[in-house]
Tab-separated table of C-alpha atoms in Angstrom:
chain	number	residue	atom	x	y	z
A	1	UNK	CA	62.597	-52.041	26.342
A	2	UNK	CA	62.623	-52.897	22.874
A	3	UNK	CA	61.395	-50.759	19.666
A	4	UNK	CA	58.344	-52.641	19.327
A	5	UNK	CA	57.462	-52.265	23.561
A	6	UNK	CA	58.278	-48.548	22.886
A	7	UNK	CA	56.152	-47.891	20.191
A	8	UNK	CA	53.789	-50.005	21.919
A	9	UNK	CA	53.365	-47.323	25.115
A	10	UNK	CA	53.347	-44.352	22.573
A	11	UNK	CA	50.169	-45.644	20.729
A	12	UNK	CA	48.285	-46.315	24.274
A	13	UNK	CA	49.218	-43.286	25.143
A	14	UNK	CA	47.563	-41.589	21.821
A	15	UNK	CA	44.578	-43.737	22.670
A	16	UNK	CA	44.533	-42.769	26.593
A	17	UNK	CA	44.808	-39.305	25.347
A	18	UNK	CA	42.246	-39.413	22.425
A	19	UNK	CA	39.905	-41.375	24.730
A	20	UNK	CA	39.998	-38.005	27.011
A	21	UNK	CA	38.781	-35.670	24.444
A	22	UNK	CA	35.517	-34.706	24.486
A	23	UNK	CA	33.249	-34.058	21.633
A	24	UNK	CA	33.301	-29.938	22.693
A	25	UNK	CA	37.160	-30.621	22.160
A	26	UNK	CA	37.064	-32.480	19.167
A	27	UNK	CA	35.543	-29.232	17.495
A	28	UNK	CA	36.926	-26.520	19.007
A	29	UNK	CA	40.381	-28.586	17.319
A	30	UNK	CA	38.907	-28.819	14.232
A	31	UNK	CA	37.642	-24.978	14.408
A	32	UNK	CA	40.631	-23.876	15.277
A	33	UNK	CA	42.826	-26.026	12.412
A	34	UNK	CA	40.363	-24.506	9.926
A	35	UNK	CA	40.751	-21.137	11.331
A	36	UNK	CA	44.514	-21.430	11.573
A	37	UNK	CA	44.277	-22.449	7.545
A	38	UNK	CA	42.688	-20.422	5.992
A	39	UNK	CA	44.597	-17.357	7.866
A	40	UNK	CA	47.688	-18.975	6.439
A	41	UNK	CA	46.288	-19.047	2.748
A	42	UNK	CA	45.145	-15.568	2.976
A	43	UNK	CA	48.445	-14.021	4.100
A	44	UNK	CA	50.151	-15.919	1.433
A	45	UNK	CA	51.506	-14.502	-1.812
A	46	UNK	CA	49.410	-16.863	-4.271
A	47	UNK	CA	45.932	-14.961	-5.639
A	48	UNK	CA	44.289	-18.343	-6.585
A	49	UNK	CA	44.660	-19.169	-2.616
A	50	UNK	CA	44.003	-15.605	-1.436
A	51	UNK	CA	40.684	-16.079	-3.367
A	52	UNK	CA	40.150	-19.597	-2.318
A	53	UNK	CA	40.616	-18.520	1.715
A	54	UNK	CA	38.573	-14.870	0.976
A	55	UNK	CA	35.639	-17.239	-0.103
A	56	UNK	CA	36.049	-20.015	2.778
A	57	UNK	CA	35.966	-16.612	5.319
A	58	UNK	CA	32.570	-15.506	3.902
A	59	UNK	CA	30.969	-18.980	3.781
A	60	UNK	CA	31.884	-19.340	7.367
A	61	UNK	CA	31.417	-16.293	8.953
A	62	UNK	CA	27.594	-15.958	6.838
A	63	UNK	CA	26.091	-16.750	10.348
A	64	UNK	CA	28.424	-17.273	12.775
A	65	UNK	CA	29.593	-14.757	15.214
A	66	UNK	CA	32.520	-16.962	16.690
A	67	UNK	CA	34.362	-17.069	12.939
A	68	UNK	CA	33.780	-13.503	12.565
A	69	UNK	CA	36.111	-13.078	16.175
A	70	UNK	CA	38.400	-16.089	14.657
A	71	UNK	CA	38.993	-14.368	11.872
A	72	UNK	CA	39.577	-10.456	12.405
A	73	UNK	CA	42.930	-11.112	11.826
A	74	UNK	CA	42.002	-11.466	8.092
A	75	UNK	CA	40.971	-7.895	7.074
A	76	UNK	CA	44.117	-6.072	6.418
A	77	UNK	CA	44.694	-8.878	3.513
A	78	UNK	CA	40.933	-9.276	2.289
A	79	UNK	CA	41.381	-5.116	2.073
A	80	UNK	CA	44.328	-5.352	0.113
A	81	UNK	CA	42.722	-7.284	-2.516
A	82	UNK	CA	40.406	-4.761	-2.735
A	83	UNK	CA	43.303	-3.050	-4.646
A	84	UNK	CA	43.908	-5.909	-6.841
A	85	UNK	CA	43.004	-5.288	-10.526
A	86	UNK	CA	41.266	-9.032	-10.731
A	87	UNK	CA	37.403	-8.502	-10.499
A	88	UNK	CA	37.411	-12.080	-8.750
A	89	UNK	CA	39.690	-10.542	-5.678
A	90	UNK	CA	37.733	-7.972	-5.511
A	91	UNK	CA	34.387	-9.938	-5.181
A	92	UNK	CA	35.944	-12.138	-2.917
A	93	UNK	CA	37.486	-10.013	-0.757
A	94	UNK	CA	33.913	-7.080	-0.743
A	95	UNK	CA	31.879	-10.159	0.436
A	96	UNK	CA	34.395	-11.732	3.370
A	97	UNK	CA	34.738	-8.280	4.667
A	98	UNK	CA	30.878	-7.421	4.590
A	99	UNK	CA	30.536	-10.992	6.657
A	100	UNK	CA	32.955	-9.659	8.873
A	101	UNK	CA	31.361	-6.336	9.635
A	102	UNK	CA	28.039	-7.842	10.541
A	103	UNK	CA	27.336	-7.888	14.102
A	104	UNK	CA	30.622	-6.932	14.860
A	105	UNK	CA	31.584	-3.412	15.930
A	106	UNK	CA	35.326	-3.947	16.707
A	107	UNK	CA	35.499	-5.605	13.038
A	108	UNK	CA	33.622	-2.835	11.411
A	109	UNK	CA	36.270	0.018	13.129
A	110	UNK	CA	39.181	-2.344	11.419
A	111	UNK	CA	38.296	-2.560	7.883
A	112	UNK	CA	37.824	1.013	8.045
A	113	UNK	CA	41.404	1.993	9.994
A	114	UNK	CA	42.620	-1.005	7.447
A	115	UNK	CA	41.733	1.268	4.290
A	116	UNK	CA	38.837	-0.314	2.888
A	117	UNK	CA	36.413	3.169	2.544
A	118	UNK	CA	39.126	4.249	-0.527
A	119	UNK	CA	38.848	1.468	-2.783
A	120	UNK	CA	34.889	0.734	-1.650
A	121	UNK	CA	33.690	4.036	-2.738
A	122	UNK	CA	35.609	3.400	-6.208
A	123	UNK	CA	33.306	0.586	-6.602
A	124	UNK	CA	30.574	2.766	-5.976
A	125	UNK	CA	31.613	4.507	-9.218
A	126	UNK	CA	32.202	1.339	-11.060
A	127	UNK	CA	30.653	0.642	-14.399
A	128	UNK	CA	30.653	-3.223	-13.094
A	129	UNK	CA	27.066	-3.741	-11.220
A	130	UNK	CA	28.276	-6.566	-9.233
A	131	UNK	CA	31.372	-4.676	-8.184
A	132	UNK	CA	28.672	-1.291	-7.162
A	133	UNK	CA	26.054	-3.677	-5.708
A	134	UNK	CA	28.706	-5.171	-3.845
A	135	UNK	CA	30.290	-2.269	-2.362
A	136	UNK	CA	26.866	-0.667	-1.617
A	137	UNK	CA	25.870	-3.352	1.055
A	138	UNK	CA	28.961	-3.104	2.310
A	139	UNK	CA	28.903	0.610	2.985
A	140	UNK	CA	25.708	0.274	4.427
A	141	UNK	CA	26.832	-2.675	6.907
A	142	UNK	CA	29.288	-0.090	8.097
A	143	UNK	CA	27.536	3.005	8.165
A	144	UNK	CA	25.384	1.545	11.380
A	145	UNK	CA	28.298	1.845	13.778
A	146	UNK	CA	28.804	5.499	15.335
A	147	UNK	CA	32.401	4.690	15.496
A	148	UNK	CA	32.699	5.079	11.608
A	149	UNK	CA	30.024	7.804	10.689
A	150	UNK	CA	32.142	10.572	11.426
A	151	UNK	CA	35.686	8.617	8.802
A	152	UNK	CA	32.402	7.965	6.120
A	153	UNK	CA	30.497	11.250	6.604
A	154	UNK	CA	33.861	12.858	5.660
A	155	UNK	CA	34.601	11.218	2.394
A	156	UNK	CA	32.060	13.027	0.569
A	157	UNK	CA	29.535	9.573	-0.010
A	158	UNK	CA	26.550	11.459	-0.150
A	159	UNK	CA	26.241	11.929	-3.611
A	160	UNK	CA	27.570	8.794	-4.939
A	161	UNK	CA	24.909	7.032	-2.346
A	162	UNK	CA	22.082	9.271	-3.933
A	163	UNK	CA	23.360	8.591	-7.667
A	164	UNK	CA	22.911	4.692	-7.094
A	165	UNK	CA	19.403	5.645	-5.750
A	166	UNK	CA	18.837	7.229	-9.228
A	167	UNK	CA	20.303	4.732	-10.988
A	168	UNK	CA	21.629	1.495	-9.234
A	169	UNK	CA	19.690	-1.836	-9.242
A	170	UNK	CA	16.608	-2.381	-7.091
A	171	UNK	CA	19.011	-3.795	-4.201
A	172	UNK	CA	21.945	-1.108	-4.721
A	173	UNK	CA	19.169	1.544	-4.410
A	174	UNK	CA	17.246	-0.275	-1.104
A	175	UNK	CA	20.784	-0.354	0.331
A	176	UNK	CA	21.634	3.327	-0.722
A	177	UNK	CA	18.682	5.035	1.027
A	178	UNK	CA	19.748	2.758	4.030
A	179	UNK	CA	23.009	3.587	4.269
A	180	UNK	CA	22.006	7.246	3.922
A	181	UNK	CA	19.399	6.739	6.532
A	182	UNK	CA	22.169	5.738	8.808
A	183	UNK	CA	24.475	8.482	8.318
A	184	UNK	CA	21.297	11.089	8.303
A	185	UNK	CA	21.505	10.475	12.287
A	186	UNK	CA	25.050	12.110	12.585
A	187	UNK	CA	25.562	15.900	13.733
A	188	UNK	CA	25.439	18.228	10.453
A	189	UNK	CA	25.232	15.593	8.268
A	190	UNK	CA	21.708	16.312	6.809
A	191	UNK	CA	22.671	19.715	5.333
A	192	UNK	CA	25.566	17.965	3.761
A	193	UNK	CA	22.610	15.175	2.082
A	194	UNK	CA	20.562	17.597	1.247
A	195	UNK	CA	23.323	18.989	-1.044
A	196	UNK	CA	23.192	15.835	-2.956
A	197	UNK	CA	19.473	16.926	-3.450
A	198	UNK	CA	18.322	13.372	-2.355
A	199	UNK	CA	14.265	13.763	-2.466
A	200	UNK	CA	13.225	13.507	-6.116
A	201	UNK	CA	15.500	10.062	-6.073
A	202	UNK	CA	14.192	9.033	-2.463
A	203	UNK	CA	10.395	9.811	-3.473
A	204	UNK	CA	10.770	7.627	-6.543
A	205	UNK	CA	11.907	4.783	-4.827
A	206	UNK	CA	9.328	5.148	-2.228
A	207	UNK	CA	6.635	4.788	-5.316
A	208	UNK	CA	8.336	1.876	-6.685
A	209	UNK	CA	8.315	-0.309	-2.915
A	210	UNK	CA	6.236	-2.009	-1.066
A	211	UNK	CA	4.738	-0.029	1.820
A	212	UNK	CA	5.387	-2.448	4.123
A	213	UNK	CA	8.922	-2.850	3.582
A	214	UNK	CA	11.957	-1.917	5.358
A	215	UNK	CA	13.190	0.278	2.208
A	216	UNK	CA	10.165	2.087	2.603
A	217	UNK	CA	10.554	2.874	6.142
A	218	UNK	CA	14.147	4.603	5.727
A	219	UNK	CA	12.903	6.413	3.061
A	220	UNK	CA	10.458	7.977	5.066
A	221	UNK	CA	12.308	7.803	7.858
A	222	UNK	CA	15.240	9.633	5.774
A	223	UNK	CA	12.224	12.323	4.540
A	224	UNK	CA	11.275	13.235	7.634
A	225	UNK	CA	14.287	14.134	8.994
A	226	UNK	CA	15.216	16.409	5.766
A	227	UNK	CA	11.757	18.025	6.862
A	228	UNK	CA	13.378	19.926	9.406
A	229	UNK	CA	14.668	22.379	6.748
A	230	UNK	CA	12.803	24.628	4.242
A	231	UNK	CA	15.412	22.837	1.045
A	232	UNK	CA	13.766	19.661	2.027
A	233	UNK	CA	10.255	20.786	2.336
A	234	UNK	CA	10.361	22.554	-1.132
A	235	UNK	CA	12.096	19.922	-2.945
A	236	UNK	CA	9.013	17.243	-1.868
A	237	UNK	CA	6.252	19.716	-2.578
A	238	UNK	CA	7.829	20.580	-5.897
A	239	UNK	CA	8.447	16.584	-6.587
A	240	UNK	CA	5.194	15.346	-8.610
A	241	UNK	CA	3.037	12.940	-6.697
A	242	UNK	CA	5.850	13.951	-3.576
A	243	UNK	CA	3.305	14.730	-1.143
A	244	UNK	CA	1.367	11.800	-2.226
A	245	UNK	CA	3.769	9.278	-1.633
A	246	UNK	CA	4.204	10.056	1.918
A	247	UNK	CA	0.695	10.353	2.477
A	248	UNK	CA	0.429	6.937	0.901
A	249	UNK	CA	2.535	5.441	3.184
A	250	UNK	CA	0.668	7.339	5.847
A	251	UNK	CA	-2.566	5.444	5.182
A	252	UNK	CA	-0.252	1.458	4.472
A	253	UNK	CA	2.981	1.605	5.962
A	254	UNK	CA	3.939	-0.506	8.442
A	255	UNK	CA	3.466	1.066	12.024
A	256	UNK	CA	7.048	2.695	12.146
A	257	UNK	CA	6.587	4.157	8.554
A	258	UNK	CA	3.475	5.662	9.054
A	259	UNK	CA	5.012	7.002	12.402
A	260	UNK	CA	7.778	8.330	10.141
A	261	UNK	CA	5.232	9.823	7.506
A	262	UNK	CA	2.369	12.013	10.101
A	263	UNK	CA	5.830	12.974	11.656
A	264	UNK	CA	7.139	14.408	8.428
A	265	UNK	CA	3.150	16.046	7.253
A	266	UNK	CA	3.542	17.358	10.752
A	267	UNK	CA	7.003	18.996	10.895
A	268	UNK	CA	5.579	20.920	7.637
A	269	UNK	CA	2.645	22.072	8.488
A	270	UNK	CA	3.995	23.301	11.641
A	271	UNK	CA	7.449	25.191	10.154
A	272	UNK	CA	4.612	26.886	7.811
A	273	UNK	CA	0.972	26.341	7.933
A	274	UNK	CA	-0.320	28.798	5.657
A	275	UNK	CA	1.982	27.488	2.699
A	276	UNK	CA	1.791	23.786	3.493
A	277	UNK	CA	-1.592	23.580	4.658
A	278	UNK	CA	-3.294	23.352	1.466
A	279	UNK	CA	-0.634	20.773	-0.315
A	280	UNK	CA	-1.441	18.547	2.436
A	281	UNK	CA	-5.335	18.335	2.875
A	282	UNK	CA	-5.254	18.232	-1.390
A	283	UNK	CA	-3.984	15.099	-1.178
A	284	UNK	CA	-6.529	13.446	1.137
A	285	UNK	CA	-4.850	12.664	4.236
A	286	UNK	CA	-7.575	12.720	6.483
A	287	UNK	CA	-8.677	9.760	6.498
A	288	UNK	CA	-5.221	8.100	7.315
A	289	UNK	CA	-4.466	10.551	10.039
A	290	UNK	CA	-8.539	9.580	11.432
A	291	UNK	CA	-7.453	5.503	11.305
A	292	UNK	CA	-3.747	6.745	13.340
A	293	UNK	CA	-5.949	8.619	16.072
A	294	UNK	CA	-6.988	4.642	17.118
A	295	UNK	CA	-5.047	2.694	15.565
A	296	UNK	CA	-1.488	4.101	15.618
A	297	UNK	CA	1.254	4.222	17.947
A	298	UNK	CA	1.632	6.064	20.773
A	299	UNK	CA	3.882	8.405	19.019
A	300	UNK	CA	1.527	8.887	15.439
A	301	UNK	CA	-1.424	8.761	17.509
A	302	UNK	CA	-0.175	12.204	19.524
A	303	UNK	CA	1.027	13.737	16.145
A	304	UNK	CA	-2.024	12.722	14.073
A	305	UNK	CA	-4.408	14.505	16.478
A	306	UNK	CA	-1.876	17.710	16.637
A	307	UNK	CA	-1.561	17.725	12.720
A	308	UNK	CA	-5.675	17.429	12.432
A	309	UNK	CA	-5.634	20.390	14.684
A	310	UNK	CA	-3.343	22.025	12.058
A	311	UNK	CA	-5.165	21.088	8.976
A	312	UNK	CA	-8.519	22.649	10.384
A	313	UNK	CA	-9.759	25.940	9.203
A	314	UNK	CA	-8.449	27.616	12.038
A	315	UNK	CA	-5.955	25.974	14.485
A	316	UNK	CA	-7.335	28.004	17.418
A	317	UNK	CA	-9.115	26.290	19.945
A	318	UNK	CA	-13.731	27.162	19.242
A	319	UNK	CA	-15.944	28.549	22.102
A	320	UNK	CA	-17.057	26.751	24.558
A	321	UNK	CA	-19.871	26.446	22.489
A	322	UNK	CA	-18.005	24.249	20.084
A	323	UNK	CA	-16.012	22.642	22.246
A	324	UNK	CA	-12.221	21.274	20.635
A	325	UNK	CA	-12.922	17.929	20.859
A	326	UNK	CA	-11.170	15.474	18.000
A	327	UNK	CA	-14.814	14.973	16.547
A	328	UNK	CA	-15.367	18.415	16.218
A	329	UNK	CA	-11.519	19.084	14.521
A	330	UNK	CA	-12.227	16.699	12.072
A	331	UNK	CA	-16.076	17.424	11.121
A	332	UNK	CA	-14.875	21.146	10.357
A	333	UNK	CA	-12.039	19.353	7.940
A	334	UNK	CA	-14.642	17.537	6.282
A	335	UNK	CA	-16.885	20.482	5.625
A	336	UNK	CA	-13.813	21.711	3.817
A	337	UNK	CA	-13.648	18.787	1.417
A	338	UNK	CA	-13.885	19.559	-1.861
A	339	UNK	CA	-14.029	15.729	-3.374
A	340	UNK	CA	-17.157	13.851	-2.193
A	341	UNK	CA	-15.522	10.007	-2.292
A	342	UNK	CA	-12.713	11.730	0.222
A	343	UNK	CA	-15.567	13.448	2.369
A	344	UNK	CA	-17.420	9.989	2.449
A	345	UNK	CA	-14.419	8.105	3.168
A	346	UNK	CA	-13.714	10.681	5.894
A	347	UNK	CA	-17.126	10.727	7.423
A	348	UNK	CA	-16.835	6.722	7.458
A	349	UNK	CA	-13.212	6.927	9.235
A	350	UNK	CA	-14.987	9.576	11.804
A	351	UNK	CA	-18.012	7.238	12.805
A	352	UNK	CA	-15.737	4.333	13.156
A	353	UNK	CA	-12.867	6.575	14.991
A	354	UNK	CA	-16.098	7.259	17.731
A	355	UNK	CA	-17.297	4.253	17.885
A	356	UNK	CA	-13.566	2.727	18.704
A	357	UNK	CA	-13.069	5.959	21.264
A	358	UNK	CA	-16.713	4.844	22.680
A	359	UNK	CA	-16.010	0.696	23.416
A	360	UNK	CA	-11.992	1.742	24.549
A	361	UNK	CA	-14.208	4.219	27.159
A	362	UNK	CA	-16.651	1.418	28.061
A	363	UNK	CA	-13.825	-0.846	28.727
A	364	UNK	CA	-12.381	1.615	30.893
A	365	UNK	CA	-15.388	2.415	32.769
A	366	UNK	CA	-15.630	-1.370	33.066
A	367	UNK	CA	-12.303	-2.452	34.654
A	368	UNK	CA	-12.824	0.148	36.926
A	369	UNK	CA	-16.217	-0.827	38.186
A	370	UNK	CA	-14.108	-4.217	39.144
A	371	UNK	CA	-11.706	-2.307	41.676
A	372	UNK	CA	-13.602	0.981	42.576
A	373	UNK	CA	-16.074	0.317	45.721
A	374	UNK	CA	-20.056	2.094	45.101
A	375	UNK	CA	-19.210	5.857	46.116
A	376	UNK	CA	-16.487	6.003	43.066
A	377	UNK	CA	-18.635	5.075	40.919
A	378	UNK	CA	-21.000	8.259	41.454
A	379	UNK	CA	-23.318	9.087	37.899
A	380	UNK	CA	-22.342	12.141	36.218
A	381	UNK	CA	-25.200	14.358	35.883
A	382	UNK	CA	-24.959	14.549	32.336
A	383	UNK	CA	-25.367	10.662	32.086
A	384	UNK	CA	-28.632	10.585	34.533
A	385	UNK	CA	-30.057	12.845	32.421
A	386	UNK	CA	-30.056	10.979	29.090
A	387	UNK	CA	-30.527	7.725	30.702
A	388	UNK	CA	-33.631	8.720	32.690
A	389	UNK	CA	-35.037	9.906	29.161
């Protein structure tokens, strides 16, 4: 056969072979050609293409969980250039490697074992804002795996995470509290926060935020769990407006804060009534803690009721007299109000807080008249008595 016939069969069989490839295939070849390229420009010795692949890494691992898997063979050189002394490495490199840690547990473990916490928490120190900012959202990515709490928790963070809540910008300090939320949740770390004295920053940002936001649920979620110890229950009632804040969040948080901010009220009256007692009811939390006892969750429903119980004049249960009945709790608590637009506000809250308890109780009594035959449904005595009046 001649050159021509030769070349001939080759091309069919290019065709034949091409015509067998199915669209799937088609991009899982590209994927992998794009994957295989930009691993080769960011193990190579050139910083203009170490920069070029860092970026091409980020952009495609912003939402895909596949790249991030593709691509884990990246970090040890994206953490190198987190040594480099050019600012546009560093950027680079900080923002492929916080891509890579989304999601991604075994990815998170490897930057760390790679080296990355050393030069990360130097940017937390760095007079750059990007650099700070940068490394912030990156510490707080990894904070959320238990695998790394314990390597983080041990290189002393805590009060570099607390200064950028002083001082950072309004994303650095959002991230900060978060990332200190996160680590909060491992064994003896919250003595080791509180060192960094953490409320007078953390009650300042919770002023500055949106109730309903996330930042302001880890703050309070980060306050109540400092609660637990006298430090932290000192250093919010000696914080102006500290007390406030969490009772403000009490009353327009989102479900989960205000869950977050009874719980904290609660833990303090209970380690101490006598001393916090009066700190608490001065800032007019009953009414908040009246709208929780219907409209809360399971969880700040339960603790709004026992912290109402706390915040009366005595916490002993009354005589059978005066039975210790929510309505009763509360209408002692209001006696004790000193401001009338609180007591009014309080006395509103109460009449609606009945008049919910009364239609959730005729609702009940309703769906079981549908399943309960005649002799269930016998009259209480006290009932035939005021309706035959």
């Amino acid at each position: 056969m001649d050159s021509e016939g030769e070349n001939s069969v080759y091309l069919n069989s290019l065709v034949s072979a091409a015509d067998s490839f199915s669209d799937g295939d088609i991009r899982r070849t590209a994927t992998s050609s794009a994957v295989q390229q930009t691993l080769f420009l960011i193990h190579s010795d050139d910083p203009t293409l170490k920069v070029q692949a860092a970026k091409e890494i980020r952009r495609l691992t912003k939402t895909s969980q596949r790249y991030r898997r593709h691509f884990s063979n990246a970090v040890k050189p994206l953490v190198d250039m987190l040594r480099s002394e050019s600012f546009e490495s560093n950027e680079a490199a900080l923002l492929a490697l916080l891509n890579l840690a989304v999601k991604d547990e075994g990815n998170k473990i490897n930057i760390i074992d790679a080296g990355a916490l050393e030069p990360i928490i130097s940017f937390l120190q760095s007079e750059n804002a990007i650099l700070q900012d940068h490394a912030t959202a990156a510490l707080l990515t990894l904070s959320a795996s238990p695998a790394t709490k314990p390597i983080i928790s041990a290189s002393g963070v805590f009060s570099l995470l607390v200064e950028i809540i002083r001082h950072g910008s309004s994303q650095a300090k959002a991230d900060a509290v978060m990332a200190l939320s996160n680590l909060s949740t491992y064994q003896d770390n919250l003595l080791l926060i509180l060192r960094a004295q953490p409320i007078p920053s953390t009650v300042s940002l919770l002023k500055s935020c949106k109730k309903s936001s996330k930042t302001t649920e880890r703050c309070t979620a980060l306050i109540e769990s400092l609660m637990c110890y006298e430090e932290g229950r000192n250093s919010l009632i000696s914080e102006d407006g500290g007390v406030l804040a969490v009772v403000e969040v009490l009353e327009s948080g989102s479900a989960q804060s205000r869950e977050h901010a009874v719980g904290a009220l609660l833990t303090m009256c209970q380690s101490d009534r006598a001393k916090y007692r009066e700190p608490i009811l001065r800032e007019g939390v009953i009414p908040g803690l009246l709208e929780l006892t219907v409209q809360g969750t399971v969880k700040s429903r339960t603790k709004a009721q026992t912290l109402l119980r706390l915040l009366r004049d005595t916490p002993y249960p009354r005589s059978e007299l005066e039975p210790d009945t929510l309505e009763n709790i509360v209408s002692n608590l209001i006696s004790q109000i000193d401001c009338e637009e609180q007591s009014g506000k309080a006395k509103e809250m109460l009449a609606e807080m009945v008049q919910v308890s009364m239609e959730q109780s005729l609702r009940h009594l309703q769906q079981r008249a549908l399943v309960c035959t005649p002799a269930d449904l016998s009259v209480p005595s006290c009932v035939s008595k005021i309706t035959s009046k």
